[in-house]
mmCIF file of C-alpha atoms in Angstrom:
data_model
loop_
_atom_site.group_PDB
_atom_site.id
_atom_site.type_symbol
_atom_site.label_atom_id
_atom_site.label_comp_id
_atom_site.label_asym_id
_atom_site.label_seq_id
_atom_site.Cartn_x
_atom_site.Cartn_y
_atom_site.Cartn_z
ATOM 1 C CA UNK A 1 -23.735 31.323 11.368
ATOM 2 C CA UNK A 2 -20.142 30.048 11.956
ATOM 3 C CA UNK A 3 -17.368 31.480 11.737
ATOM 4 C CA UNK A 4 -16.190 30.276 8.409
ATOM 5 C CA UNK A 5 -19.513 30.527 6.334
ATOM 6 C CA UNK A 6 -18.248 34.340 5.754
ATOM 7 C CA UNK A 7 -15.169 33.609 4.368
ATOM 8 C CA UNK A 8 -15.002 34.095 0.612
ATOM 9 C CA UNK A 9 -13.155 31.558 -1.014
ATOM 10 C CA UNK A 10 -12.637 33.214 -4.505
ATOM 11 C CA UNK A 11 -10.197 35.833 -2.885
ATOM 12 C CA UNK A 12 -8.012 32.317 -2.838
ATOM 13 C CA UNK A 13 -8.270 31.339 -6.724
ATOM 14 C CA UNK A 14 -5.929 33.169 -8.784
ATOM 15 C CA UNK A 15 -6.810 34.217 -12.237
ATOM 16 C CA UNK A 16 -4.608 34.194 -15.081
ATOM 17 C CA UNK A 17 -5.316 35.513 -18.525
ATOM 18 C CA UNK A 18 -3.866 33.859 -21.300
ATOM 19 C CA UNK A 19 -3.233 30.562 -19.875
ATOM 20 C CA UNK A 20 -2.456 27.874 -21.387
ATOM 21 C CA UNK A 21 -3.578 29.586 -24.340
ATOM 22 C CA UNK A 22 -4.063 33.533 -25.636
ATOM 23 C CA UNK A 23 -7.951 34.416 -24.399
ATOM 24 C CA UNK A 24 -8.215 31.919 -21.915
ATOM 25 C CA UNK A 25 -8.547 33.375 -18.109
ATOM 26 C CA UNK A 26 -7.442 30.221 -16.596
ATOM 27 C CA UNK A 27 -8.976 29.521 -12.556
ATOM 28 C CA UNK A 28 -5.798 28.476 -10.824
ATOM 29 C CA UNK A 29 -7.399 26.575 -7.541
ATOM 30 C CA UNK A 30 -3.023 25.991 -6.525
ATOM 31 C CA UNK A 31 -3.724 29.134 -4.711
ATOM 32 C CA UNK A 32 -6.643 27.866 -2.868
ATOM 33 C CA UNK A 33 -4.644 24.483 -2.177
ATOM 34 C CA UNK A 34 -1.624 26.176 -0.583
ATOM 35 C CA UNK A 35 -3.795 27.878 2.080
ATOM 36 C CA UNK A 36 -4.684 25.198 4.434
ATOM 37 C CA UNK A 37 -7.492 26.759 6.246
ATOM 38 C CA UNK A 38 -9.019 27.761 3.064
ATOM 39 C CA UNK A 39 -8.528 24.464 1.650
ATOM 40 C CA UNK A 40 -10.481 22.952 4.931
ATOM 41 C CA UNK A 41 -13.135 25.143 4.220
ATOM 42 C CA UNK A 42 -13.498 24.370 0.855
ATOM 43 C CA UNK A 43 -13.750 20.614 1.557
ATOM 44 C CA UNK A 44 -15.799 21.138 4.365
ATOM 45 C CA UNK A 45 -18.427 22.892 1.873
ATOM 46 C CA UNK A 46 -18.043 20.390 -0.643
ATOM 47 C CA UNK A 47 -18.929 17.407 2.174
ATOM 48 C CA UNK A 48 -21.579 19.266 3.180
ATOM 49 C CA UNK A 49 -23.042 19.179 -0.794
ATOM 50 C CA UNK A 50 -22.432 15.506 -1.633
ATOM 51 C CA UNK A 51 -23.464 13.960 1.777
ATOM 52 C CA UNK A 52 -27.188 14.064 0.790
ATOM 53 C CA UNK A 53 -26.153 12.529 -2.343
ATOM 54 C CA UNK A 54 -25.217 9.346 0.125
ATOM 55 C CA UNK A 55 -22.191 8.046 -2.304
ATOM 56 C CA UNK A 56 -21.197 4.624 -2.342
ATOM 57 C CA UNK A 57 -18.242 5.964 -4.453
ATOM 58 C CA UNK A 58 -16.656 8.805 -5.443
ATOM 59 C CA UNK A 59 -15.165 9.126 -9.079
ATOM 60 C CA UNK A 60 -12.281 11.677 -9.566
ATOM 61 C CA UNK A 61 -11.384 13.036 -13.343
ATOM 62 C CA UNK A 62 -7.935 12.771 -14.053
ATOM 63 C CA UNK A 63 -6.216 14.763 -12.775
ATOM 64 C CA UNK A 64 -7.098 17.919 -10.630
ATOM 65 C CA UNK A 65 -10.372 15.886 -9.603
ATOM 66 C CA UNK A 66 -7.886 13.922 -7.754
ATOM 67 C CA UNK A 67 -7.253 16.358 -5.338
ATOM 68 C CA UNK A 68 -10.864 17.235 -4.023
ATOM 69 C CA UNK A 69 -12.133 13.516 -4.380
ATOM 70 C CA UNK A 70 -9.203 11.931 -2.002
ATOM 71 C CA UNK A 71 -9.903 14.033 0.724
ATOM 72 C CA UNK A 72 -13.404 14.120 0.171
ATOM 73 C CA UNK A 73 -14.257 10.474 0.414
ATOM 74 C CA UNK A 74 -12.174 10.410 3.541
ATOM 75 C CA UNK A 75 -14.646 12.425 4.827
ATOM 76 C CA UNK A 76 -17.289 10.878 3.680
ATOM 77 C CA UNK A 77 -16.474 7.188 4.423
ATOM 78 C CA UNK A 78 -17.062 6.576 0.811
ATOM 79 C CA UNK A 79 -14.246 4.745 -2.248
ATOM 80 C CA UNK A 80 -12.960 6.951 -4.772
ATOM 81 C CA UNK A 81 -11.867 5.959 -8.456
ATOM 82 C CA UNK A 82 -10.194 7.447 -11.019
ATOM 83 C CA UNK A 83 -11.236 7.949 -14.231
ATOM 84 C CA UNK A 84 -8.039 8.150 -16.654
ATOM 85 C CA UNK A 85 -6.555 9.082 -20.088
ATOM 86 C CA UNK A 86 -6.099 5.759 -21.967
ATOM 87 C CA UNK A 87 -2.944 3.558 -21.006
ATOM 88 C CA UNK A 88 -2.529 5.106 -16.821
ATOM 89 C CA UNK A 89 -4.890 2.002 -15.654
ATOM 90 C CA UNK A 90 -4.109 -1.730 -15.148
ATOM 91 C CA UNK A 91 -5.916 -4.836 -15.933
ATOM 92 C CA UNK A 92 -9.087 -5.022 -17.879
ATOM 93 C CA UNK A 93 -10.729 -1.419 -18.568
ATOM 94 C CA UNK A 94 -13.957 0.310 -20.016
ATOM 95 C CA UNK A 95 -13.561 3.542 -22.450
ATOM 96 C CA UNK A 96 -15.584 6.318 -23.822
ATOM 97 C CA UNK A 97 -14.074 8.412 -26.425
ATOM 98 C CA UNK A 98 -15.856 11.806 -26.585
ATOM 99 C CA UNK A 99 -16.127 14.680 -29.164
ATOM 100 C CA UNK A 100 -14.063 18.214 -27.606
ATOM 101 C CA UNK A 101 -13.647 21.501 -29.415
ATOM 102 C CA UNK A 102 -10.988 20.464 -31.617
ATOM 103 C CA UNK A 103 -11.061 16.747 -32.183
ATOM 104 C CA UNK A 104 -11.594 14.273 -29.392
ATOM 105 C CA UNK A 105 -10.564 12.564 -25.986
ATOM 106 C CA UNK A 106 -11.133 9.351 -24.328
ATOM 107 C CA UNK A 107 -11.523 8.524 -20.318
ATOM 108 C CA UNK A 108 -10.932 5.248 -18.762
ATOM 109 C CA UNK A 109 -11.915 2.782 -15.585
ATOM 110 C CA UNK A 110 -11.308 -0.203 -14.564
ATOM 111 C CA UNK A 111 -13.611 -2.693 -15.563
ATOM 112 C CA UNK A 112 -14.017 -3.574 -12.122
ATOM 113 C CA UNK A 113 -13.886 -0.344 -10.408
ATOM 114 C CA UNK A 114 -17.887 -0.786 -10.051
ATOM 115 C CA UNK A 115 -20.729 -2.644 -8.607
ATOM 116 C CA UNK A 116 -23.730 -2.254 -10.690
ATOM 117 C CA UNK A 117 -25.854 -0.046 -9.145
ATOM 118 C CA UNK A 118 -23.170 2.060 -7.093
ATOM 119 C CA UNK A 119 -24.246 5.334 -5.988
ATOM 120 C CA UNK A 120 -21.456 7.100 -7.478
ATOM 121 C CA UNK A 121 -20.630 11.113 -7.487
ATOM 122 C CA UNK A 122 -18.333 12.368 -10.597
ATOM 123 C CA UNK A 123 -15.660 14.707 -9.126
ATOM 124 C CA UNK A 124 -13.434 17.790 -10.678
ATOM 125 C CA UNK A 125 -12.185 20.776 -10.623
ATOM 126 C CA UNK A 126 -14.264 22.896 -13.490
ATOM 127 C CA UNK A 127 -16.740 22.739 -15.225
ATOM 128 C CA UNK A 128 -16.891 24.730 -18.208
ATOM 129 C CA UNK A 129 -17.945 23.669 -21.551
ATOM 130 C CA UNK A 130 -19.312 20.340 -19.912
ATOM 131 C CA UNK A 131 -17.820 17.467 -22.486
ATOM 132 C CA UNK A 132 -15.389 16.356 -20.078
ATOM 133 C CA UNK A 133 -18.038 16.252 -16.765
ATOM 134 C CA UNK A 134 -20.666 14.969 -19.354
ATOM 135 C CA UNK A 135 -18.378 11.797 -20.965
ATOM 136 C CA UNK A 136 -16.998 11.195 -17.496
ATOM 137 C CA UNK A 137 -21.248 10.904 -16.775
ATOM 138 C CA UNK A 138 -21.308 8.420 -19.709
ATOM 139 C CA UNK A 139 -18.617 6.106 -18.906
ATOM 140 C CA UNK A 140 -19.903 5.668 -15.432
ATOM 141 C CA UNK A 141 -23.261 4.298 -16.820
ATOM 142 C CA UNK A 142 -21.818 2.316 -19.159
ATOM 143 C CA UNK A 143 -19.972 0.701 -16.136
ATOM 144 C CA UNK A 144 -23.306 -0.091 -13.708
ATOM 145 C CA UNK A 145 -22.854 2.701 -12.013
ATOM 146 C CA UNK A 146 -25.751 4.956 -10.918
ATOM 147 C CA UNK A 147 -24.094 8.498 -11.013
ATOM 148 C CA UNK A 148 -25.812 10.430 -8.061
ATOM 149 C CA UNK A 149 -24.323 13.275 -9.099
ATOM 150 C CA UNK A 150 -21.389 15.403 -10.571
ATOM 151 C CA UNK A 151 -19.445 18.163 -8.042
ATOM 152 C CA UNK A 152 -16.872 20.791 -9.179
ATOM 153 C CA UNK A 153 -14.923 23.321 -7.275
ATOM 154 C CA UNK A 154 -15.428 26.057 -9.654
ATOM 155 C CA UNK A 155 -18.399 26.170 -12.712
ATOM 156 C CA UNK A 156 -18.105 28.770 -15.509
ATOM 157 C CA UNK A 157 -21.840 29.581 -16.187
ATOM 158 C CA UNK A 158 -21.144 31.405 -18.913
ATOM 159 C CA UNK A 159 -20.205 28.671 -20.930
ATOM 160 C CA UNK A 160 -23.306 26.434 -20.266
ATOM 161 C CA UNK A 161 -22.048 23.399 -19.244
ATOM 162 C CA UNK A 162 -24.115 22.327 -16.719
ATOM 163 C CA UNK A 163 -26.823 21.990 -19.633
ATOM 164 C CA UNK A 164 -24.956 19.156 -20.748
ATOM 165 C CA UNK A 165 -23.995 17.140 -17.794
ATOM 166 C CA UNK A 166 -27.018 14.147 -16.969
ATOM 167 C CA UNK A 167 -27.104 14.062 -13.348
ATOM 168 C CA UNK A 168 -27.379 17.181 -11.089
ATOM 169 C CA UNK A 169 -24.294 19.173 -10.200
ATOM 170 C CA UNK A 170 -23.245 20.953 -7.250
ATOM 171 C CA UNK A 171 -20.403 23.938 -7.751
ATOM 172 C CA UNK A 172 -18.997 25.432 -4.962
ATOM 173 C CA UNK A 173 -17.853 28.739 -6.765
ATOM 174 C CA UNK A 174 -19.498 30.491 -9.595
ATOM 175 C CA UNK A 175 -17.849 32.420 -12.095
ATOM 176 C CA UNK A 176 -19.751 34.358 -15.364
ATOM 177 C CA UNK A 177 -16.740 33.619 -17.738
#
């Protein structure tokens, strides 16, 4: 065992009840972020998950899936793409509009963002009721892609919303609620 595989990494996500709404505890990952050995650890872990995987491409959800995805396909040699709310994307693009709690959403990429048959990994930073991970899924197919798989920094099993997502996912912290 090295030295870091002891380290627990939910000491460095802060939890805040009633954010952004009144009984929501909200998983702030800033906290992991600021801490940049923690943060190397995390992506470390993360690499180690999607390298079997063997992505072609990385696709990040706007916007906190930004920030493991960058770093993440720098590590893995892979491209990374962003999939975005409706009007943040030049040239041509591809949509999916999706169904959430309380009305709907759409996601965006470019319509040449990828190859048809791209091994492609969907990338954010929770996973909790699954709509968002499970459009993001969607859109991918509809654009050739072959999603590999879908990998989130923190999953709230509680909610169920791996269930939902069609491709495997990897989390690298668990939380009940």
């Amino acid at each position: 065992m090295t030295q870091h595989e002891d380290i627990d990494l939910k000491r460095y996500i802060r939890n805040i009840p009633d954010f952004p709404k009144p009984g929501i505890l909200f998983y702030d990952i800033s906290t992991l972020m600021r801490e940049p050995d923690a943060w190397q650890i995390a992506m470390g872990r993360l690499a180690r998950q999607i390298a079997p995987w063997e992505p072609d491409m990385l696709a990040a959800v706007e916007s906190r899936g930004f920030l493991t995805a960058a770093p993440l396909a720098d590590r893995l040699g892979c491209g990374m793409l962003m999939l975005r709310k409706p009007g943040k994307l030049p040239g041509a693009t591809i949509s999916h509009t999706y169904d959430l709690e309380y009305g709907s959403d759409t996601l965006q990429i470019q319509a040449d963002a990828i190859k048809p048959g791209q091994r492609v990994v969907v990338m954010d930073d929770l996973l909790a009721t699954g709509g968002t991970l499970s459009a993001s899924v969607t859109l991918l197919q509809k654009a050739g892609a072959t999603v590999v798989g879908a990998s989130v920094l923190v999953e709230l099993t509680g909610l169920g919303g791996r269930a939902k997502v069609n491709a495997p996912v990897k989390t690298l912290l668990s939380y009940e609620d």
